[in-house]
Coordinates of C-alpha atoms in Angstrom, one line a residue:
M1 CA -10.7 -19.7 13.6
T2 CA -8.9 -18.8 16.8
L3 CA -6.4 -16.0 16.5
K4 CA -2.9 -16.9 17.6
K5 CA 0.3 -15.0 18.1
P6 CA 2.5 -15.3 15.0
A7 CA 5.9 -17.0 15.1
D8 CA 8.5 -15.6 17.5
F9 CA 10.7 -13.0 15.7
R10 CA 13.2 -12.7 18.6
P11 CA 15.6 -15.4 17.4
F12 CA 16.0 -13.4 14.2
V13 CA 17.1 -10.1 15.8
A14 CA 20.8 -10.1 14.9
H15 CA 22.9 -7.0 15.0
S16 CA 25.5 -8.8 12.9
H17 CA 23.0 -9.1 10.1
P18 CA 24.4 -7.0 7.1
K19 CA 21.3 -4.8 6.7
I20 CA 21.5 -3.9 10.4
A21 CA 25.3 -3.6 10.6
N22 CA 25.5 -1.4 7.5
C23 CA 23.0 1.2 8.8
Q24 CA 24.5 1.6 12.3
G25 CA 25.3 5.2 13.1
L26 CA 23.7 6.6 9.9
D27 CA 20.8 9.0 9.7
A28 CA 18.1 8.7 7.0
H29 CA 19.9 10.9 4.6
Q30 CA 23.2 9.1 5.0
H31 CA 21.5 5.7 4.8
A32 CA 19.8 6.7 1.4
A33 CA 23.2 7.9 0.1
A34 CA 24.7 4.6 1.0
A35 CA 21.9 2.7 -0.8
L36 CA 22.9 4.5 -4.0
T37 CA 26.3 2.7 -3.9
N38 CA 24.9 -0.7 -2.8
P39 CA 24.8 -2.9 -5.9
I40 CA 21.7 -4.8 -4.8
A41 CA 19.7 -1.6 -4.0
R42 CA 21.1 0.3 -6.9
D43 CA 20.7 -2.3 -9.6
H44 CA 17.5 -4.2 -8.4
I45 CA 15.5 -1.3 -6.9
I46 CA 16.7 2.2 -7.7
K47 CA 17.5 1.8 -11.4
P48 CA 14.3 -0.2 -12.3
W49 CA 12.3 2.4 -10.4
S50 CA 13.9 5.3 -12.3
Q51 CA 13.0 3.6 -15.6
L52 CA 9.4 2.9 -14.6
D53 CA 9.0 6.4 -13.3
Q54 CA 9.5 7.8 -16.8
A55 CA 6.6 5.9 -18.4
P56 CA 3.3 7.7 -18.9
F57 CA 0.6 6.5 -16.6
V58 CA -1.7 3.7 -17.9
G59 CA -2.7 1.8 -14.8
V60 CA -2.6 -1.8 -13.8
T61 CA -4.2 -4.0 -16.5
T62 CA -4.5 -7.7 -17.4
D63 CA -3.2 -7.3 -21.0
G64 CA -1.9 -3.7 -21.4
R65 CA -5.3 -2.3 -22.4
V66 CA -7.5 -0.3 -20.1
V67 CA -11.1 -1.4 -19.7
P68 CA -13.1 1.7 -20.5
E69 CA -16.0 3.3 -18.6
L70 CA -15.5 1.4 -15.3
Y71 CA -15.6 4.5 -13.1
R72 CA -18.0 7.4 -12.8
L73 CA -18.2 10.7 -11.0
E74 CA -20.7 10.3 -8.1
G75 CA -20.4 11.3 -4.5
N76 CA -19.5 8.4 -2.1
G77 CA -19.7 10.1 1.2
A78 CA -16.1 11.5 1.4
P79 CA -15.8 13.8 4.4
S80 CA -14.7 16.7 2.1
E81 CA -15.5 19.5 4.5
A82 CA -13.6 18.0 7.4
M83 CA -10.7 17.2 5.1
V84 CA -10.5 20.7 3.7
A85 CA -10.8 22.2 7.2
A86 CA -7.9 20.0 8.4
A87 CA -5.8 20.8 5.4
S88 CA -6.4 24.5 5.7
N89 CA -5.4 24.4 9.4
L90 CA -2.2 22.6 8.3
L91 CA -1.3 25.2 5.8
G92 CA -1.8 27.9 8.5
H93 CA 0.9 26.2 10.6
L94 CA 3.5 26.4 7.9
D95 CA 5.7 29.1 6.5
A96 CA 6.1 29.9 2.8
A97 CA 9.1 27.7 2.4
Q98 CA 7.4 24.7 4.0
R99 CA 4.2 25.2 1.9
A100 CA 6.4 25.2 -1.2
C101 CA 7.9 21.9 -0.2
L102 CA 4.5 20.5 0.7
M103 CA 2.3 21.4 -2.3
F104 CA 2.3 20.0 -5.8
A105 CA 0.1 20.3 -8.9
I106 CA -2.9 17.9 -8.9
D107 CA -1.3 15.9 -11.8
A108 CA 2.3 16.0 -10.5
R109 CA 4.4 13.0 -11.2
E110 CA 5.4 13.0 -7.5
W111 CA 2.2 11.1 -6.8
R112 CA 3.8 8.0 -8.4
R113 CA 7.1 8.2 -6.5
W114 CA 5.8 6.6 -3.3
N115 CA 7.6 3.5 -2.0
N116 CA 7.6 1.4 1.1
T117 CA 11.3 1.1 1.7
E118 CA 13.2 2.8 4.5
M119 CA 15.5 4.4 2.0
Y120 CA 14.8 8.2 1.9
L121 CA 15.4 8.6 -1.8
Y122 CA 12.5 10.8 -2.8
K123 CA 12.7 13.9 -0.7
Q124 CA 9.3 15.4 -1.5
G125 CA 6.8 17.0 0.8
L126 CA 7.5 17.4 4.5
R127 CA 9.3 14.8 6.6
L128 CA 7.5 14.3 9.8
D129 CA 10.6 13.8 11.9
E130 CA 12.1 17.1 10.6
I131 CA 9.2 19.4 11.5
S132 CA 7.7 20.8 14.7
A133 CA 5.3 18.7 16.8
P134 CA 2.3 21.1 16.1
S135 CA 2.9 20.8 12.4
R136 CA 3.2 17.1 12.6
E137 CA -0.1 16.9 14.6
A138 CA -1.7 19.1 11.9
I139 CA -0.7 16.6 9.3
L140 CA -2.1 13.7 11.3
A141 CA -5.3 15.6 11.6
V142 CA -5.6 15.6 7.8
V143 CA -5.1 11.9 7.7
R144 CA -7.5 11.4 10.6
A145 CA -10.2 13.5 8.9
S146 CA -9.8 11.4 5.7
L147 CA -10.0 7.9 7.1
S148 CA -12.2 5.7 9.2
A149 CA -11.2 5.3 12.9
T150 CA -10.0 1.8 12.0
G151 CA -8.0 3.1 9.1
Y152 CA -6.4 5.8 11.1
D153 CA -5.5 3.4 13.9
K154 CA -3.9 1.0 11.4
T155 CA -1.9 3.8 9.8
R156 CA -0.6 4.9 13.2
D157 CA 0.1 1.4 14.3
A158 CA 2.2 0.8 11.1
M159 CA 4.2 3.9 12.1
R160 CA 4.5 2.8 15.7
L161 CA 5.7 -0.7 14.7
N162 CA 8.4 1.0 12.6
Q163 CA 9.6 2.7 15.7
F164 CA 9.6 -0.7 17.5
L165 CA 11.7 -2.1 14.6
G166 CA 14.1 0.8 14.9
E167 CA 14.5 0.1 18.6
L168 CA 15.0 -3.7 17.9
V169 CA 17.8 -3.0 15.4
G170 CA 19.4 0.0 17.2
N171 CA 18.8 2.7 14.6
T172 CA 15.8 5.0 15.3
R173 CA 17.4 7.7 13.1
V174 CA 16.4 5.7 10.0
L175 CA 13.4 3.7 11.4
N176 CA 11.1 5.6 13.7
E177 CA 7.5 6.6 14.2
W178 CA 7.9 9.8 12.2
S179 CA 10.2 8.8 9.3
Y180 CA 7.4 9.5 6.8
N181 CA 6.8 12.2 4.1
F182 CA 3.5 14.0 3.6
S183 CA 2.6 15.9 0.5
L184 CA -0.5 17.8 -0.8
F185 CA -1.6 17.7 -4.4
G186 CA -3.8 20.5 -5.7
T187 CA -5.5 23.1 -3.5
P188 CA -7.8 21.8 -0.8
S189 CA -11.4 22.4 -2.0
T190 CA -14.9 21.0 -1.5
W191 CA -15.5 21.1 -5.3
E192 CA -12.1 21.0 -7.1
P193 CA -9.9 17.8 -7.0
W194 CA -7.1 17.7 -4.5
G195 CA -5.4 15.0 -2.4
W196 CA -2.6 13.9 -0.1
Q197 CA 0.1 11.3 0.2
L198 CA 1.8 9.8 3.3
M199 CA 4.7 7.5 2.5
G200 CA 7.6 5.8 4.2
H201 CA 8.8 2.4 5.5
H202 CA 5.9 -0.1 5.3
L203 CA 3.3 2.6 4.6
A204 CA 2.0 4.5 1.6
L205 CA -1.4 6.1 1.4
N206 CA -2.6 8.0 -1.7
C207 CA -5.9 9.8 -1.2
L208 CA -7.6 11.9 -3.9
V209 CA -11.0 13.6 -3.3
V210 CA -13.2 15.2 -6.0
G211 CA -16.1 17.0 -4.3
G212 CA -17.8 14.3 -2.2
Q213 CA -16.0 11.4 -3.9
M214 CA -12.8 9.7 -2.6
V215 CA -10.2 7.3 -4.0
L216 CA -7.7 5.7 -1.6
S217 CA -5.2 3.9 -3.7
P218 CA -2.5 2.7 -4.1
L219 CA -2.6 1.8 -0.4
F220 CA 0.3 -0.1 1.0
M221 CA 0.6 -1.3 4.6
G222 CA 3.1 -3.6 6.1
A223 CA 5.2 -4.4 9.2
E224 CA 8.3 -6.2 10.3
P225 CA 7.5 -7.5 12.8
C226 CA 3.8 -7.2 12.7
Y227 CA 3.4 -7.1 16.5
A228 CA 5.2 -5.5 19.4
D229 CA 6.0 -7.8 22.4
D230 CA 7.3 -5.1 24.8
G231 CA 7.9 -1.4 25.3
P232 CA 5.3 1.4 24.9
F233 CA 3.6 -0.2 21.9
E234 CA 3.4 -3.7 23.5
G235 CA 0.2 -5.5 22.2
K236 CA 0.1 -3.6 18.9
R237 CA -0.5 -6.0 16.1
L238 CA -1.5 -5.7 12.5
F239 CA -3.1 -7.8 9.7
Q240 CA -4.8 -10.5 11.8
D241 CA -8.0 -10.2 9.7
E242 CA -6.2 -10.1 6.4
E243 CA -4.2 -13.3 7.4
Y244 CA -6.9 -15.4 9.0
R245 CA -9.8 -14.4 6.7
G246 CA -7.6 -15.4 3.8
L247 CA -7.0 -18.8 5.4
E248 CA -10.7 -19.2 6.0
L249 CA -11.5 -18.5 2.4
I250 CA -8.9 -20.9 0.9
R251 CA -10.1 -23.6 3.3
A252 CA -13.7 -23.0 2.4
L253 CA -13.1 -23.9 -1.3
S254 CA -13.9 -27.3 -2.6
G255 CA -11.0 -29.6 -3.6
A256 CA -11.4 -28.8 -7.3
Q257 CA -11.7 -25.0 -6.6
R258 CA -8.6 -25.1 -4.4
Q259 CA -6.6 -27.0 -7.0
E260 CA -7.5 -24.1 -9.4
A261 CA -6.8 -21.4 -6.9
I262 CA -3.4 -22.6 -5.6
L263 CA -0.9 -21.7 -8.3
Y264 CA 2.2 -23.0 -6.5
H265 CA 2.7 -24.7 -3.2
S266 CA 6.1 -23.2 -2.4
M267 CA 6.8 -19.7 -1.4
M268 CA 10.5 -20.1 -2.3
G269 CA 12.0 -22.8 -4.6
G270 CA 10.0 -25.9 -5.0
D271 CA 7.4 -25.5 -7.7
L272 CA 7.7 -21.7 -7.7
P273 CA 9.0 -20.7 -11.2
P274 CA 12.3 -18.8 -11.5
G275 CA 11.8 -15.1 -11.5
R276 CA 8.4 -15.2 -9.8
R277 CA 10.0 -14.0 -6.6
Q278 CA 11.8 -10.7 -7.1
I279 CA 13.6 -7.9 -5.3
P280 CA 12.2 -5.8 -3.6
D281 CA 8.6 -7.0 -3.6
Q282 CA 9.1 -10.8 -3.3
L283 CA 5.8 -12.2 -4.5
H284 CA 3.9 -8.9 -4.7
L285 CA 3.2 -7.8 -8.3
G286 CA 1.6 -4.4 -7.7
G287 CA 4.2 -2.7 -5.5
A288 CA 6.0 0.6 -5.7
F289 CA 6.4 2.0 -9.3
Q290 CA 4.3 -0.8 -10.7
D291 CA 1.5 1.6 -11.8
N292 CA 1.5 0.1 -15.3
R293 CA 2.1 -3.6 -14.4
I294 CA 0.3 -6.1 -16.6
I295 CA -1.1 -8.8 -14.2
P296 CA -3.2 -11.5 -16.0
Y297 CA -6.0 -13.1 -14.0
E298 CA -5.0 -16.3 -12.3
G299 CA -6.7 -18.8 -10.0
V300 CA -10.3 -19.6 -9.4
R301 CA -13.1 -17.4 -10.7
V302 CA -15.6 -16.1 -8.1
S303 CA -18.5 -16.9 -10.4
T304 CA -18.0 -20.5 -9.3
F305 CA -18.3 -19.7 -5.6
S306 CA -21.3 -20.8 -3.5
P307 CA -23.1 -18.2 -1.4
S308 CA -21.1 -19.3 1.7
Q309 CA -17.8 -19.0 -0.2
R310 CA -18.8 -15.5 -1.4
R311 CA -19.5 -14.5 2.2
H312 CA -15.9 -15.6 3.1
L313 CA -14.6 -13.5 0.2
W314 CA -16.7 -10.5 1.1
H315 CA -15.5 -10.7 4.7
L316 CA -11.9 -10.7 3.4
I317 CA -12.3 -7.8 1.0
A318 CA -13.9 -5.8 3.8
A319 CA -10.6 -5.9 5.8
Y320 CA -8.9 -4.0 2.9
V321 CA -11.5 -1.3 2.3
E322 CA -12.2 -0.5 6.0
P323 CA -9.5 2.3 6.1
M324 CA -12.0 4.4 4.1
P325 CA -14.7 6.4 5.9
A326 CA -18.2 4.7 6.1
G327 CA -19.8 6.3 3.0
A328 CA -16.8 5.6 0.8
V329 CA -16.6 2.0 2.1
T330 CA -20.2 1.4 1.1
A331 CA -19.7 2.9 -2.4
R332 CA -16.5 1.0 -2.9
L333 CA -18.1 -2.3 -1.9
H334 CA -20.9 -1.7 -4.4
E335 CA -18.4 -1.0 -7.1
I336 CA -16.6 -4.2 -6.3
E337 CA -19.9 -6.2 -6.1
R338 CA -20.8 -5.1 -9.7
H339 CA -17.8 -7.0 -10.9
L340 CA -17.8 -9.9 -8.5
D341 CA -18.4 -12.5 -11.1
A342 CA -15.4 -11.2 -13.0
T343 CA -13.2 -11.5 -9.9
Y344 CA -10.4 -14.0 -9.4
F345 CA -8.7 -15.4 -6.3
C346 CA -5.3 -17.1 -6.3
W347 CA -2.9 -18.5 -3.7
I348 CA 0.7 -19.4 -3.3
G349 CA 2.0 -21.4 -0.3
G350 CA 0.5 -23.7 2.3
I351 CA -2.9 -23.6 4.0
A352 CA -2.1 -24.9 7.5
E353 CA -2.2 -22.5 10.4
D354 CA 1.5 -22.2 10.7
D355 CA 2.2 -22.0 6.9
T356 CA 3.3 -18.8 5.1
F357 CA 1.4 -17.7 1.9
Y358 CA 0.6 -15.1 -0.7
Y359 CA -2.8 -14.5 -2.1
R360 CA -4.4 -12.1 -4.6
I361 CA -7.9 -10.9 -5.3
Q362 CA -8.3 -9.3 -8.7
S363 CA -11.1 -7.8 -10.7
P364 CA -11.5 -5.0 -13.2
V365 CA -11.9 -2.5 -10.3
I366 CA -9.7 -3.8 -7.4
L367 CA -6.4 -5.6 -6.9
I368 CA -5.6 -6.9 -3.4
E369 CA -2.3 -8.6 -2.5
F370 CA -1.1 -10.2 0.8
D371 CA 2.4 -11.6 1.2
H372 CA 4.4 -13.1 4.1
H373 CA 7.9 -11.9 3.6
S374 CA 11.4 -13.1 4.4
G375 CA 13.5 -10.8 6.6
V376 CA 14.8 -7.4 5.6
F377 CA 16.0 -6.1 8.9
L378 CA 15.4 -9.4 10.7
A379 CA 17.6 -12.4 9.8
N380 CA 15.0 -14.9 8.7
E381 CA 15.9 -16.1 5.2
K382 CA 12.5 -17.7 4.6
P383 CA 9.1 -16.0 4.7
A384 CA 7.6 -15.7 8.2
Q385 CA 4.2 -14.8 9.6
F386 CA 5.7 -11.9 11.5
H387 CA 6.6 -9.9 8.4
I388 CA 3.6 -9.0 6.2
H389 CA 3.0 -6.7 3.2
T390 CA -0.4 -5.8 1.9
I391 CA -1.4 -3.6 -1.0
V392 CA -4.7 -2.4 -2.6
R393 CA -4.8 -0.9 -6.1
T394 CA -7.6 0.4 -8.4
P395 CA -6.8 -1.1 -11.8
N396 CA -7.7 0.1 -15.3
G397 CA -6.5 3.7 -14.7
N398 CA -8.0 4.8 -11.4
D399 CA -5.1 4.6 -9.0
Y400 CA -4.6 8.1 -7.6
G401 CA -8.1 8.7 -8.8
I402 CA -6.7 9.5 -12.3
D403 CA -9.7 8.4 -14.2
L404 CA -11.9 10.5 -12.0
L405 CA -9.6 13.4 -12.6
R406 CA -10.1 12.9 -16.4
L407 CA -13.8 12.8 -16.0
H408 CA -13.9 15.8 -13.8
Y409 CA -11.9 18.0 -16.2
E410 CA -13.8 16.8 -19.2
Q411 CA -17.2 17.5 -17.6
A412 CA -16.4 20.6 -15.5
H413 CA -13.7 22.3 -17.6
G414 CA -14.1 20.9 -21.1
T415 CA -10.5 19.5 -21.1
D416 CA -9.1 16.0 -21.1
R417 CA -6.6 16.5 -18.3
A418 CA -5.9 18.4 -15.1
S419 CA -4.3 21.8 -15.5
G420 CA -0.6 21.7 -14.6
S421 CA 2.8 21.9 -16.2
K422 CA 3.7 19.3 -18.8
R423 CA 6.9 18.7 -16.9
N424 CA 4.9 17.5 -13.9
S425 CA 2.1 15.8 -15.7
F426 CA 1.3 12.1 -15.2
Q427 CA 1.2 11.9 -19.0

């Protein structure tokens, strides 16, 4: 399939658009304060998040019950030594007050407060646009040491496209390349568990490492627009593979399989049931604060796929695990492969080249979602190919590596949970 430029976003850059007009002249702190008084943000985003934040962690499941014994402690090639070296270098750049802001207990609830909005509501960790350039570079070095080259480039491009969006709408004090928060959890170590989180607009990475084993989820990446057509980041573009490989897969299905896979043909209205599209995640189900979401399997089961169809699926899944370093990618793919016959693929929307769509890949050990979104800062009321959200989760209790933490503390310390204050505990 020939890659093409997505639809033109320029007609939808409107400074009279309420979301743009309302944030003019505000910095990130003022913009967040204004959100607390905005009925839509307050009642449909902030209040539900606050309620979900109070629930003990279970994990994404299909019926509310965690499938046991899916995960095991075994090295997967995580670059632990390089990660620890980079984190130690970062700590050496910071003063005591900054380290206190940066560091949390390994089981701190702050893990679960990531979100992908521009609203600076959760002031945890260090804000990249509020620290020195050397400290910022030291943070990026931790991220770089933890990811593949492709994963690091995608992360940085999401940040750069956020700057591009800020320039489009005239407020780089809220939307810029550095409007992200970074936190450390636990103490960097090559044997004890620790991790980091980078979160902000259209980006949230949660990385936990136990010895030589890594978990990178929840992992959210998005962009509005998903490409830059001028300026210093001209030519940057995200999610071509996730978009086109998804189309290749749905087109590769037989008529009967496609009928099973396509849940609804409309992204908005039409045959889409009321309530399926929601604020703020639109068609996504596994977004921010949805750590305990019950998501039943839907669509076509991969056990019915031919070898050729499985190759298309595998090619698509690879686009979502490639942010991990090579060894961890191989191990993750093996883990996914063990449950391939219990994997489901579903679709909402059209399948023509210019259509917008949502799809989900779901198994006991992975949840992948792709969604074309309507405008937030741009004025398009309908979903468009130039605004994309993607998410990867590890269902049945291993987001944030929590099941690995449980196993580690059972096996290494004879306890059933990480040490840490009850106030901060996931449970």
